[in-house]
């Protein structure tokens, strides 16, 4: 079983979900068949070197060929047709390793070699057979030269070991034998290629060898393909001067010339000058040598030189100036005689000889023999001196070797110069023109290779220009580098590299609503900007606007069912509603919330407290003050405690002689004892004692006066007729009244102490005189006077009448003053309107006057112009 089959069976390829649907089952089978061909081809190489030690650039060319071959993008540069697995092919083994159809390269090689043989036979003095033998042909891509014997005649595999390799083996690379390549590696290291038969160049040699750096001072074990290295130290090799060493960093190739400057002598030893060490060997001065020759008669006429000057050039055999007569044994200081014959030296024209006799010195410079000459283009014949060039004024119209353009030089000779114009013919790719000099035969294929890559650029292959329109992008096994923008970036399943938009995320959204629920729909978050669709690279550089990311659609309203209370937050009035439905409802209950006053409840129907505040409390404050006060709070109903009562409270003193005025808050905040103290006036009590008519002698005090029965005031005691009179102590009088059987409390002031003394004889005489006087008073009182009721009017009524009269007079005065001000305002308004009207008329008149003046000025100007 081949190695490729074993590798494929061991490591089955992953399915590609991004494969094109138009390939169908065949495309999937083809992908599965060639998925691991590269791994199987490189397996022996990686087993020897290890993957981590291999530079990707070593195998990039082979990988590109394998990608093109496995994807069916391998095309022939000559015919621009796709190379099928069953087509015989030939690949260049020099530089480009391009693959061509065998028939195409044979036709190309024959045409190129025949054209080269034709050019060689017409331009070189060789026969046509010899030209055909030495003719060469070039690779259509890299232009490497091949001989005619190297024209391919048989279809070989890439490594050249198997003739007509099979194309029906699905586990072998097309046009490959499936065996180890075994070609000699580059740099002729002596090792062989370890890869399986493959297209493209062989990689660098992976074997480990001991090698020294360029300067030879460091020895290291390296890969054979990279055994040449620099130790980055000073080279220190002995230079060609054998005196100095190389000061460059360890380098490849010969050391540079010695640049050390010093003073050196020239070769003849006459001049000393400062020069670089590398120039001292060839240092020659501008003087002649002038050393005496061995003849001792002449000096050396050479320039500055090293070594001996040599023998005298005038010794030995000598000839005359024309060279026809030879003289031997003549001394070097004797001149050679002339022979007298014709000179016959060929002149500078190359056709005629010198007609002069043997002479010393050069012959005549210009040949003056008259000959018949044709112009260069052959259109004019004329007799002219031989030295004179014959040329006409016409332009040469001969076709050049390209067979397309005529020679445009003036009177060109027979051998027209090669055509130097650019060919400019359109190549078979239909994208470029031939940039080679104008030539015969078909143009070379377009050398441009178009790179077709996947979206990430990791997988790519090259196709000839002109075949890219029929190609499809390679299938890349790498992961897509575009990071998802939705919230499932760490959970979403990765997908392969692709063109266009990434596949949509298929997970549930699960984004949390502000209400706390989760969105249960499929992910609808933002999408990253898509890769551009697969198109060929534009021929001209254009500014491509990068597509922006697609914003995701917001989550729909939350569809969950929740219990929601009314706007008044009443217990037992909840309803089942959709969570996203923010509609508020009111129940049939009263609001019942505390008013801002904090004392009463809202009597409105259920309402939202935030948007519709409760009603205002318009009741008066009914709180009890602290301390307790009989005055009501003057503020409307309010929260918190009432302000301190500032009402004035009148309180009489204990004796009742004066009235104190207190602030209610101050008075009620006092203790009972403090209140009693504050109400005291500080003076005598002035209260009447209960048992007598005297006042209390104590300081103003609360309660009953102390010991009223012990009043010590003096009282006048009289008899019944009030004739007798004595002074007693008040408590004696009280005791006497009690002894007489009467209570002192019931006795009026005028009767107090009256009748306590017994009457005598003088009392009777006085009573009789008093009775007579009373009778006289009664008689006078009978005469009653009639009052004058008409003239008697109360003072209050008179004052009221006078106020009414003054009020009536003031109203009349107001009406009169109002009428007067209205007349003044009307007069002012009329005057203002009249002044504005006059101003308007004046402005109109002034405008008419100025227009008239301007017309007169224009008339005068026209009149002057006419004059």
Short mmCIF file of C-alpha atoms in Angstrom, two decimals, residues 206-588:
data_model
loop_
_atom_site.label_atom_id
_atom_site.label_comp_id
_atom_site.label_asym_id
_atom_site.label_seq_id
_atom_site.Cartn_x
_atom_site.Cartn_y
_atom_site.Cartn_z
CA UNK A 206 17.71 18.74 6.13
CA UNK A 207 20.68 16.61 7.24
CA UNK A 208 22.97 17.72 10.04
CA UNK A 209 26.61 18.30 9.12
CA UNK A 210 29.59 19.93 10.73
CA UNK A 211 30.49 23.18 9.02
CA UNK A 212 32.65 26.19 9.63
CA UNK A 213 31.69 29.83 9.32
CA UNK A 214 32.84 31.92 6.38
CA UNK A 215 36.05 32.96 8.12
CA UNK A 216 36.69 29.44 9.43
CA UNK A 217 37.05 30.37 13.10
CA UNK A 218 33.83 28.75 14.42
CA UNK A 219 32.67 25.19 13.84
CA UNK A 220 29.02 24.24 14.40
CA UNK A 221 26.49 21.48 13.60
CA UNK A 222 23.89 22.80 11.15
CA UNK A 223 21.43 21.74 8.51
CA UNK A 224 23.21 20.94 5.30
CA UNK A 225 21.01 23.35 3.38
CA UNK A 226 21.98 26.18 5.73
CA UNK A 227 25.55 25.20 6.55
CA UNK A 228 27.01 28.48 5.32
CA UNK A 229 26.74 30.96 8.18
CA UNK A 230 28.48 33.95 9.69
CA UNK A 231 29.87 33.94 13.22
CA UNK A 232 29.41 37.76 13.42
CA UNK A 233 33.03 38.19 14.48
CA UNK A 234 35.89 39.94 12.72
CA UNK A 235 37.04 37.96 9.70
CA UNK A 236 40.83 38.34 10.37
CA UNK A 237 41.84 36.54 7.15
CA UNK A 238 45.16 37.53 5.62
CA UNK A 239 44.52 39.85 2.66
CA UNK A 240 46.16 39.68 -0.75
CA UNK A 241 48.80 42.18 0.33
CA UNK A 242 50.08 39.57 2.82
CA UNK A 243 50.66 42.34 5.33
CA UNK A 244 47.21 43.15 6.78
CA UNK A 245 44.12 41.18 7.88
CA UNK A 246 40.44 41.64 6.99
CA UNK A 247 38.56 43.90 9.41
CA UNK A 248 35.06 43.10 8.10
CA UNK A 249 32.48 40.98 9.97
CA UNK A 250 32.62 37.31 8.98
CA UNK A 251 31.36 37.30 5.39
CA UNK A 252 30.86 35.14 2.35
CA UNK A 253 33.12 35.37 -0.68
CA UNK A 254 36.60 36.90 -1.03
CA UNK A 255 37.71 39.63 1.31
CA UNK A 256 37.60 43.20 -0.02
CA UNK A 257 40.83 44.93 -1.11
CA UNK A 258 43.07 46.24 1.63
CA UNK A 259 42.18 49.85 2.42
CA UNK A 260 45.09 50.62 4.75
CA UNK A 261 46.75 53.88 3.66
CA UNK A 262 50.53 54.32 3.69
CA UNK A 263 53.34 55.98 1.73
CA UNK A 264 54.55 53.84 -1.20
CA UNK A 265 57.03 54.19 -4.11
CA UNK A 266 55.98 53.86 -7.70
CA UNK A 267 57.28 50.93 -9.81
CA UNK A 268 60.16 52.91 -11.23
CA UNK A 269 61.08 54.24 -7.79
CA UNK A 270 61.03 57.92 -8.75
CA UNK A 271 57.90 59.11 -6.94
CA UNK A 272 56.66 58.57 -3.40
CA UNK A 273 52.93 59.05 -2.60
CA UNK A 274 50.31 58.12 0.05
CA UNK A 275 47.96 55.45 -1.31
CA UNK A 276 45.81 52.54 -0.24
CA UNK A 277 47.57 49.25 0.25
CA UNK A 278 45.58 47.59 -2.56
CA UNK A 279 46.82 50.21 -5.08
CA UNK A 280 50.53 49.98 -4.32
CA UNK A 281 51.18 47.12 -6.77
CA UNK A 282 49.78 49.03 -9.75
CA UNK A 283 51.15 52.40 -8.65
CA UNK A 284 52.82 53.98 -11.70
CA UNK A 285 53.93 57.55 -12.04
CA UNK A 286 53.42 59.64 -15.17
CA UNK A 287 57.14 59.85 -16.02
CA UNK A 288 59.02 57.69 -18.53
CA UNK A 289 61.45 55.11 -17.29
CA UNK A 290 64.55 56.65 -19.10
CA UNK A 291 66.84 53.95 -17.78
CA UNK A 292 69.91 53.22 -19.94
CA UNK A 293 69.43 50.12 -22.07
CA UNK A 294 72.07 47.44 -22.39
CA UNK A 295 73.31 49.04 -25.63
CA UNK A 296 74.46 52.00 -23.61
CA UNK A 297 73.32 54.31 -26.41
CA UNK A 298 69.57 54.60 -25.93
CA UNK A 299 67.28 55.00 -22.91
CA UNK A 300 64.02 53.12 -22.13
CA UNK A 301 61.07 54.88 -23.72
CA UNK A 302 58.47 52.91 -21.73
CA UNK A 303 56.42 54.40 -18.98
CA UNK A 304 56.92 53.65 -15.28
CA UNK A 305 57.31 49.89 -14.92
CA UNK A 306 58.84 47.26 -12.72
CA UNK A 307 61.55 44.79 -13.56
CA UNK A 308 64.18 45.08 -16.32
CA UNK A 309 63.74 47.35 -19.31
CA UNK A 310 64.67 44.66 -21.83
CA UNK A 311 67.04 44.76 -24.87
CA UNK A 312 67.32 47.74 -27.21
CA UNK A 313 64.60 47.53 -29.88
CA UNK A 314 67.06 48.72 -32.61
CA UNK A 315 69.35 45.72 -32.31
CA UNK A 316 69.08 42.50 -34.44
CA UNK A 317 67.21 42.28 -37.77
CA UNK A 318 65.92 45.59 -39.11
CA UNK A 319 63.81 46.39 -42.18
CA UNK A 320 63.18 49.45 -44.25
CA UNK A 321 59.99 51.44 -43.40
CA UNK A 322 57.91 49.57 -46.02
CA UNK A 323 59.25 46.18 -44.80
CA UNK A 324 60.41 44.87 -48.16
CA UNK A 325 64.21 44.92 -47.55
CA UNK A 326 65.88 43.28 -44.49
CA UNK A 327 69.17 44.49 -42.95
CA UNK A 328 71.27 42.44 -40.51
CA UNK A 329 74.24 43.35 -38.33
CA UNK A 330 73.58 47.07 -38.35
CA UNK A 331 74.49 49.12 -35.35
CA UNK A 332 71.54 50.43 -33.28
CA UNK A 333 72.63 54.02 -33.70
CA UNK A 334 72.61 53.85 -37.55
CA UNK A 335 69.34 54.71 -39.40
CA UNK A 336 67.95 52.08 -41.84
CA UNK A 337 68.17 53.28 -45.45
CA UNK A 338 65.06 53.54 -47.65
CA UNK A 339 64.60 50.86 -50.32
CA UNK A 340 63.05 53.16 -52.97
CA UNK A 341 60.17 50.78 -53.77
CA UNK A 342 56.50 51.63 -53.56
CA UNK A 343 55.21 51.57 -50.01
CA UNK A 344 52.13 49.38 -50.77
CA UNK A 345 50.84 49.52 -47.19
CA UNK A 346 47.05 49.22 -46.93
CA UNK A 347 45.49 52.57 -46.28
CA UNK A 348 42.84 53.31 -43.68
CA UNK A 349 40.05 52.74 -46.22
CA UNK A 350 40.98 49.04 -46.29
CA UNK A 351 40.77 48.78 -50.11
CA UNK A 352 43.70 50.70 -51.57
CA UNK A 353 47.46 50.79 -50.90
CA UNK A 354 49.83 53.64 -50.39
CA UNK A 355 51.20 54.84 -53.79
CA UNK A 356 54.20 56.70 -52.28
CA UNK A 357 57.75 55.41 -52.26
CA UNK A 358 59.18 53.84 -49.14
CA UNK A 359 59.08 56.54 -46.52
CA UNK A 360 59.47 57.07 -42.89
CA UNK A 361 56.48 57.96 -40.77
CA UNK A 362 52.76 57.12 -41.24
CA UNK A 363 51.09 56.91 -44.63
CA UNK A 364 48.59 59.47 -45.82
CA UNK A 365 45.52 59.43 -43.59
CA UNK A 366 42.84 59.74 -46.29
CA UNK A 367 42.58 57.75 -49.50
CA UNK A 368 42.02 60.19 -52.37
CA UNK A 369 41.44 57.67 -55.19
CA UNK A 370 38.20 58.46 -57.05
CA UNK A 371 35.82 55.53 -57.18
CA UNK A 372 32.18 54.95 -58.12
CA UNK A 373 30.12 54.42 -54.93
CA UNK A 374 26.55 53.57 -54.20
CA UNK A 375 24.77 55.21 -51.31
CA UNK A 376 24.00 53.09 -48.30
CA UNK A 377 20.48 52.35 -49.33
CA UNK A 378 21.59 51.66 -52.97
CA UNK A 379 19.37 54.26 -54.59
CA UNK A 380 22.17 56.67 -55.76
CA UNK A 381 25.48 56.05 -57.68
CA UNK A 382 28.27 58.67 -57.91
CA UNK A 383 32.05 59.16 -58.37
CA UNK A 384 33.59 60.35 -55.11
CA UNK A 385 36.97 60.06 -53.34
CA UNK A 386 37.44 56.81 -51.54
CA UNK A 387 37.62 58.45 -48.10
CA UNK A 388 34.29 60.17 -48.63
CA UNK A 389 31.21 58.35 -47.38
CA UNK A 390 28.38 58.17 -49.90
CA UNK A 391 24.94 58.89 -48.50
CA UNK A 392 21.71 60.24 -49.93
CA UNK A 393 18.98 62.24 -48.25
CA UNK A 394 16.34 59.52 -48.47
CA UNK A 395 15.19 57.26 -45.65
CA UNK A 396 15.76 53.53 -45.77
CA UNK A 397 12.50 51.62 -46.32
CA UNK A 398 13.81 48.09 -45.85
CA UNK A 399 11.97 45.79 -43.46
CA UNK A 400 13.90 44.97 -40.35
CA UNK A 401 14.43 41.47 -39.02
CA UNK A 402 11.08 41.58 -37.18
CA UNK A 403 9.30 41.66 -40.55
CA UNK A 404 6.83 44.28 -39.27
CA UNK A 405 8.62 47.63 -39.09
CA UNK A 406 10.72 49.42 -41.75
CA UNK A 407 14.13 50.97 -41.15
CA UNK A 408 13.73 54.70 -40.54
CA UNK A 409 17.37 55.79 -40.63
CA UNK A 410 18.60 58.12 -43.35
CA UNK A 411 20.32 56.23 -46.21
CA UNK A 412 20.99 53.10 -44.17
CA UNK A 413 23.58 50.58 -45.33
CA UNK A 414 22.62 47.03 -46.23
CA UNK A 415 22.70 45.71 -42.65
CA UNK A 416 19.84 47.58 -40.99
CA UNK A 417 19.98 47.66 -37.18
CA UNK A 418 17.70 45.30 -35.26
CA UNK A 419 14.23 46.55 -34.46
CA UNK A 420 14.28 48.21 -31.05
CA UNK A 421 10.56 48.89 -30.73
CA UNK A 422 8.42 47.07 -28.19
CA UNK A 423 6.37 44.29 -29.72
CA UNK A 424 3.11 45.51 -28.14
CA UNK A 425 1.00 42.63 -29.41
CA UNK A 426 -1.72 41.40 -27.08
CA UNK A 427 -0.81 38.18 -25.33
CA UNK A 428 -3.09 35.21 -25.08
CA UNK A 429 -4.10 36.21 -21.55
CA UNK A 430 -5.93 39.23 -23.07
CA UNK A 431 -4.73 41.27 -20.08
CA UNK A 432 -1.18 42.30 -21.02
CA UNK A 433 0.86 43.19 -24.07
CA UNK A 434 4.20 41.74 -25.13
CA UNK A 435 6.99 43.94 -23.72
CA UNK A 436 9.80 42.16 -25.59
CA UNK A 437 11.58 43.85 -28.52
CA UNK A 438 9.77 43.38 -31.82
CA UNK A 439 10.32 39.81 -33.03
CA UNK A 440 9.13 37.19 -35.46
CA UNK A 441 6.93 34.26 -34.56
CA UNK A 442 4.55 33.92 -31.59
CA UNK A 443 5.06 35.95 -28.47
CA UNK A 444 6.16 34.34 -25.26
CA UNK A 445 3.40 33.46 -22.78
CA UNK A 446 2.41 36.07 -20.26
CA UNK A 447 4.92 35.75 -17.40
CA UNK A 448 2.52 37.17 -14.82
CA UNK A 449 1.22 34.68 -12.28
CA UNK A 450 -2.02 35.53 -10.49
CA UNK A 451 -2.27 34.44 -6.88
CA UNK A 452 -5.67 33.11 -5.84
CA UNK A 453 -6.00 32.78 -2.11
CA UNK A 454 -8.60 32.10 0.49
CA UNK A 455 -10.10 34.89 2.53
CA UNK A 456 -7.42 34.74 5.25
CA UNK A 457 -4.56 34.35 2.76
CA UNK A 458 -3.08 31.27 4.43
CA UNK A 459 -4.00 28.92 1.58
CA UNK A 460 -3.18 30.13 -1.91
CA UNK A 461 -1.92 29.00 -5.28
CA UNK A 462 -0.71 30.66 -8.44
CA UNK A 463 -2.27 30.35 -11.85
CA UNK A 464 -1.13 31.82 -15.17
CA UNK A 465 -2.57 35.17 -16.09
CA UNK A 466 -5.68 34.69 -18.20
CA UNK A 467 -6.87 31.52 -16.45
CA UNK A 468 -7.88 33.17 -13.19
CA UNK A 469 -11.44 33.79 -14.39
CA UNK A 470 -12.16 30.06 -14.42
CA UNK A 471 -10.69 29.39 -10.99
CA UNK A 472 -12.34 29.07 -7.64
CA UNK A 473 -10.81 29.99 -4.31
CA UNK A 474 -8.98 27.20 -2.51
CA UNK A 475 -10.59 25.49 0.43
CA UNK A 476 -8.80 26.65 3.53
CA UNK A 477 -8.71 24.34 6.58
CA UNK A 478 -7.90 27.25 8.89
CA UNK A 479 -10.43 28.73 11.23
CA UNK A 480 -12.18 31.96 10.37
CA UNK A 481 -10.37 34.86 12.06
CA UNK A 482 -13.45 37.08 12.31
CA UNK A 483 -14.58 37.22 15.91
CA UNK A 484 -18.35 37.15 16.46
CA UNK A 485 -19.76 40.39 17.85
CA UNK A 486 -22.70 38.83 19.62
CA UNK A 487 -22.60 37.84 23.25
CA UNK A 488 -21.86 34.17 22.37
CA UNK A 489 -18.33 34.84 21.09
CA UNK A 490 -16.85 32.36 23.57
CA UNK A 491 -19.55 29.72 23.08
CA UNK A 492 -20.21 29.68 19.34
CA UNK A 493 -18.77 26.78 17.36
CA UNK A 494 -15.81 27.89 15.17
CA UNK A 495 -16.08 27.59 11.40
CA UNK A 496 -13.59 27.47 8.54
CA UNK A 497 -12.17 30.30 6.50
CA UNK A 498 -14.66 31.57 3.95
CA UNK A 499 -15.64 34.44 1.71
CA UNK A 500 -18.69 36.58 2.36
CA UNK A 501 -20.62 36.79 5.61
CA UNK A 502 -20.10 34.44 8.52
CA UNK A 503 -22.91 31.96 9.28
CA UNK A 504 -25.44 33.29 11.78
CA UNK A 505 -25.22 32.34 15.43
CA UNK A 506 -27.73 29.58 16.20
CA UNK A 507 -27.67 29.77 20.00
CA UNK A 508 -30.44 31.24 22.10
CA UNK A 509 -30.09 34.91 22.84
CA UNK A 510 -30.45 34.62 26.64
CA UNK A 511 -29.89 38.32 27.07
CA UNK A 512 -31.29 39.57 30.33
CA UNK A 513 -34.11 42.09 30.14
CA UNK A 514 -34.17 44.99 32.58
CA UNK A 515 -37.01 43.16 34.28
CA UNK A 516 -34.74 40.15 34.99
CA UNK A 517 -36.19 37.68 32.46
CA UNK A 518 -34.13 36.09 29.66
CA UNK A 519 -34.76 36.44 25.91
CA UNK A 520 -35.61 32.97 24.54
CA UNK A 521 -35.33 33.77 20.82
CA UNK A 522 -32.44 32.78 18.55
CA UNK A 523 -29.42 35.09 18.72
CA UNK A 524 -30.09 38.35 16.91
CA UNK A 525 -27.04 40.33 18.04
CA UNK A 526 -24.70 42.38 15.83
CA UNK A 527 -22.91 40.66 12.98
CA UNK A 528 -19.25 41.31 12.08
CA UNK A 529 -18.43 42.94 8.74
CA UNK A 530 -18.42 40.22 6.07
CA UNK A 531 -15.43 39.31 4.00
CA UNK A 532 -15.75 40.55 0.43
CA UNK A 533 -17.09 38.04 -2.02
CA UNK A 534 -14.49 36.18 -4.03
CA UNK A 535 -13.35 38.40 -6.90
CA UNK A 536 -10.09 38.72 -8.75
CA UNK A 537 -7.72 41.44 -7.65
CA UNK A 538 -8.39 44.67 -9.57
CA UNK A 539 -5.84 45.68 -12.18
CA UNK A 540 -5.70 49.21 -10.78
CA UNK A 541 -5.44 50.06 -7.17
CA UNK A 542 -8.71 51.45 -5.94
CA UNK A 543 -9.71 52.55 -2.51
CA UNK A 544 -12.00 49.84 -1.23
CA UNK A 545 -14.29 50.96 1.56
CA UNK A 546 -14.36 48.39 4.27
CA UNK A 547 -17.85 47.19 4.96
CA UNK A 548 -19.18 47.99 8.38
CA UNK A 549 -20.62 45.58 10.85
CA UNK A 550 -24.36 44.95 10.78
CA UNK A 551 -25.98 46.11 14.01
CA UNK A 552 -28.13 43.53 15.69
CA UNK A 553 -31.84 43.94 16.21
CA UNK A 554 -32.92 44.63 19.77
CA UNK A 555 -34.67 41.97 21.75
CA UNK A 556 -38.47 42.05 21.42
CA UNK A 557 -40.51 43.14 24.42
CA UNK A 558 -40.51 40.65 27.25
CA UNK A 559 -43.41 38.18 26.69
CA UNK A 560 -43.45 36.72 30.22
CA UNK A 561 -46.70 36.91 32.30
CA UNK A 562 -46.35 38.59 35.67
CA UNK A 563 -48.68 39.79 38.44
CA UNK A 564 -48.80 43.57 38.50
CA UNK A 565 -50.44 45.75 41.14
CA UNK A 566 -52.57 48.81 40.50
CA UNK A 567 -51.15 52.30 40.43
CA UNK A 568 -52.18 52.79 44.02
CA UNK A 569 -50.35 49.62 45.23
CA UNK A 570 -53.49 48.27 46.89
CA UNK A 571 -53.42 44.80 48.34
CA UNK A 572 -55.61 42.28 46.56
CA UNK A 573 -56.00 44.36 43.36
CA UNK A 574 -53.21 42.62 41.29
CA UNK A 575 -53.75 41.56 37.67
CA UNK A 576 -51.95 39.10 35.37
CA UNK A 577 -50.22 41.09 32.54
CA UNK A 578 -47.44 40.70 29.94
CA UNK A 579 -44.14 41.84 31.45
CA UNK A 580 -43.38 44.26 28.61
CA UNK A 581 -46.85 45.83 28.86
CA UNK A 582 -46.17 48.89 30.96
CA UNK A 583 -49.81 50.02 30.93
CA UNK A 584 -50.97 51.07 34.39
CA UNK A 585 -54.45 50.53 35.74
CA UNK A 586 -56.42 51.75 38.69
CA UNK A 587 -58.70 49.65 40.85
CA UNK A 588 -62.10 50.67 42.21
#
